[in-house]
mmCIF file of C-alpha atoms in Angstrom:
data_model
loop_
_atom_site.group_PDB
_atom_site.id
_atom_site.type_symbol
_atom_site.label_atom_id
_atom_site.label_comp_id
_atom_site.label_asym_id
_atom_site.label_seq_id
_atom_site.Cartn_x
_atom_site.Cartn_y
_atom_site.Cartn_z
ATOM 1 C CA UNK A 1 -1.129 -12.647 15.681
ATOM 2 C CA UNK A 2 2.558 -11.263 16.165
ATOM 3 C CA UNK A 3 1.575 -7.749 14.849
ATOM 4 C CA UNK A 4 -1.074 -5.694 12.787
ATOM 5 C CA UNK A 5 -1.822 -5.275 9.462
ATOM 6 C CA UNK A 6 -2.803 -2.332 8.597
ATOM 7 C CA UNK A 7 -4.418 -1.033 5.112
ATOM 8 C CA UNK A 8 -3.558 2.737 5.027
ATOM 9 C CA UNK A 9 -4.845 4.181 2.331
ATOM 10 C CA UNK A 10 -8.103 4.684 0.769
ATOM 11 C CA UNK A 11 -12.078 5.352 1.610
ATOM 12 C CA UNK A 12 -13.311 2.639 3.722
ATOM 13 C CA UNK A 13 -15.406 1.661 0.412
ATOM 14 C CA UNK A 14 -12.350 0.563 -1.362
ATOM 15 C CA UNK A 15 -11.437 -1.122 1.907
ATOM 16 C CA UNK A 16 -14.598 -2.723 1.661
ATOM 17 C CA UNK A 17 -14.310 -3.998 -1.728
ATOM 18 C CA UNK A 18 -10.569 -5.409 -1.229
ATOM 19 C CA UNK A 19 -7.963 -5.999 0.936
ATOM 20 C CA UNK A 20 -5.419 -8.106 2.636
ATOM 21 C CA UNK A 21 -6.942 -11.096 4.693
ATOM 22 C CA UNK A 22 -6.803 -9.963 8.940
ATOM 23 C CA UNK A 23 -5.993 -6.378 7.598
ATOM 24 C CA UNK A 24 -7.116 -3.243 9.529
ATOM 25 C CA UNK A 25 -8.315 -0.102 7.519
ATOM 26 C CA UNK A 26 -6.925 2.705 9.619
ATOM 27 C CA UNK A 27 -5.739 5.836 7.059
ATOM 28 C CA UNK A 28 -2.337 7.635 8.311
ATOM 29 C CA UNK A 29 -3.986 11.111 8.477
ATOM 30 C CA UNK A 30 -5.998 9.383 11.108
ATOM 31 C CA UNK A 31 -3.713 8.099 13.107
ATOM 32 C CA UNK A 32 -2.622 9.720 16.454
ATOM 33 C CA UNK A 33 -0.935 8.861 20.425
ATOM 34 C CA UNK A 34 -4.233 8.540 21.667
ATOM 35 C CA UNK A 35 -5.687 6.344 18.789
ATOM 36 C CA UNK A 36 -2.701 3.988 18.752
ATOM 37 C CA UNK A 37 -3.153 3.390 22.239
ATOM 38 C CA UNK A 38 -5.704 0.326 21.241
ATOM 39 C CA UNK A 39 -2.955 -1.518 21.064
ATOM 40 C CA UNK A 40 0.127 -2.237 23.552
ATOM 41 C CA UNK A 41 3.237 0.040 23.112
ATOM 42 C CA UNK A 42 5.220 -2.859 21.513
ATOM 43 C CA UNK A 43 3.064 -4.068 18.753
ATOM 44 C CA UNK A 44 4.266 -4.234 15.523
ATOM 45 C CA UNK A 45 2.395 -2.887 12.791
ATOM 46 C CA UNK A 46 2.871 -3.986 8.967
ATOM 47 C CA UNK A 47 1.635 -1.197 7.135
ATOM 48 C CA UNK A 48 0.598 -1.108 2.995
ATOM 49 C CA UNK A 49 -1.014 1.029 0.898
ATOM 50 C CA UNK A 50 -2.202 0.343 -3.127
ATOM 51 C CA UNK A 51 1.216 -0.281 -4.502
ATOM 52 C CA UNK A 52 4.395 0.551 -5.645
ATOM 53 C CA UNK A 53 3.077 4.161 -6.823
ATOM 54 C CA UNK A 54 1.515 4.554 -3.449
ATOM 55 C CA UNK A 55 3.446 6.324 -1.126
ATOM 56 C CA UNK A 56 1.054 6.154 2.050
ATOM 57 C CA UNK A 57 2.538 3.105 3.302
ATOM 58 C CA UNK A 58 5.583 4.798 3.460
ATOM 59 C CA UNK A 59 3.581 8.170 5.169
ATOM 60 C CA UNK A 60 2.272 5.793 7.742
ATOM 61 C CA UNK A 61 5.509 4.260 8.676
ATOM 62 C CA UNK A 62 6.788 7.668 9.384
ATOM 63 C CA UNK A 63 3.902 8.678 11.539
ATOM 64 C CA UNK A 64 4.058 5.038 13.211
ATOM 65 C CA UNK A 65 7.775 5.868 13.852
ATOM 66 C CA UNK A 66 7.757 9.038 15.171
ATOM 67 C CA UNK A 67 5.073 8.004 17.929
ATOM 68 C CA UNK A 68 7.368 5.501 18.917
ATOM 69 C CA UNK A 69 6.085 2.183 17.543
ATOM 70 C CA UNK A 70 7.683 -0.642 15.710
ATOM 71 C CA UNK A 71 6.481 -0.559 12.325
ATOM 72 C CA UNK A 72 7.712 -2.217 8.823
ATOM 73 C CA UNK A 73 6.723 -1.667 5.537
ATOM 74 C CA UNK A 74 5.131 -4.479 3.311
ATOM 75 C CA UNK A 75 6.720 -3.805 -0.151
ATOM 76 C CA UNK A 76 4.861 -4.062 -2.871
ATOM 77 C CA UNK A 77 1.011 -3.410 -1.558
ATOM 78 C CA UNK A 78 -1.857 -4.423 -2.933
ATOM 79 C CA UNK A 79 -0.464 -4.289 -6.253
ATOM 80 C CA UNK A 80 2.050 -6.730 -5.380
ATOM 81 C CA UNK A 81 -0.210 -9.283 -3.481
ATOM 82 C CA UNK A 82 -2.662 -9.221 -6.657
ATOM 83 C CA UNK A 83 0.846 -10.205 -8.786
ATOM 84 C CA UNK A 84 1.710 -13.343 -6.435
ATOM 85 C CA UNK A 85 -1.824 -14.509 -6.942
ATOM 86 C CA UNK A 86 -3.028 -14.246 -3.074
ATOM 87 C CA UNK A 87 -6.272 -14.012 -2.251
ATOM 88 C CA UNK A 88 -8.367 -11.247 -1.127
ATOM 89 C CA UNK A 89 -10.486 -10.382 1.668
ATOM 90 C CA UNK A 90 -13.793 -8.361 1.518
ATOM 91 C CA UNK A 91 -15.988 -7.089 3.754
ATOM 92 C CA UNK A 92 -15.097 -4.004 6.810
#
C-alpha cells in the first residue's frame, strides 16, 4: 500500500462496528514521535474522521504535520464514503 489510512476519531467500538476497508483506528490525542515511529519517516498517512462536521481529521493532520510526516486529508469521511455507496469494513 502507498500510505495509511487512518480512522481518527471515535472509541474503538465504533471502529469496530464501521469503517473504511485497510483503515487503521489510531485517535489524534494518541498520537505521538515515538508512536509514529511504526512506520518509516516518509509514509503517507490519509487521515478521516466521521464527516464533514467532524473536525478530527483535520486535528490529526495538524498533529501528523507538525511531527514531520506527509499527511492528506480525505474529504468528506465516513459520511461521504456512506453517500458514494462504498462499502464498509468491520471488525478491529
Amino acid at each position: 500500500m502507498d500510505f495509511v489510512l487512518l480512522h481518527v476519531v471515535g472509541s474503538a467500538e465504533t471502529f469496530a462496528r464501521r469503517h473504511l476497508p485497510g483503515a487503521i483506528h489510531l485517535r489524534h490525542a494518541e498520537m505521538s514521535a515515538e508512536r509514529m515511529q511504526e512506520w518509516p519517516q516518509e509514509t503517507l498517512f490519509v487521515v478521516y474522521c466521521a464527516g464533514p462536521h467532524c473536525n478530527g481529521a483535520d486535528r490529526a493532520a495538524l498533529k501528523l504535520a507538525t511531527l514531520g510526516r506527509p499527511v492528506k486529508i480525505m474529504l468528506g469521511g465516513i459520511t461521504g464514503w456512506e453517500d458514494e455507496g462504498f462499502a464498509f469494513s468491520q471488525g478491529s
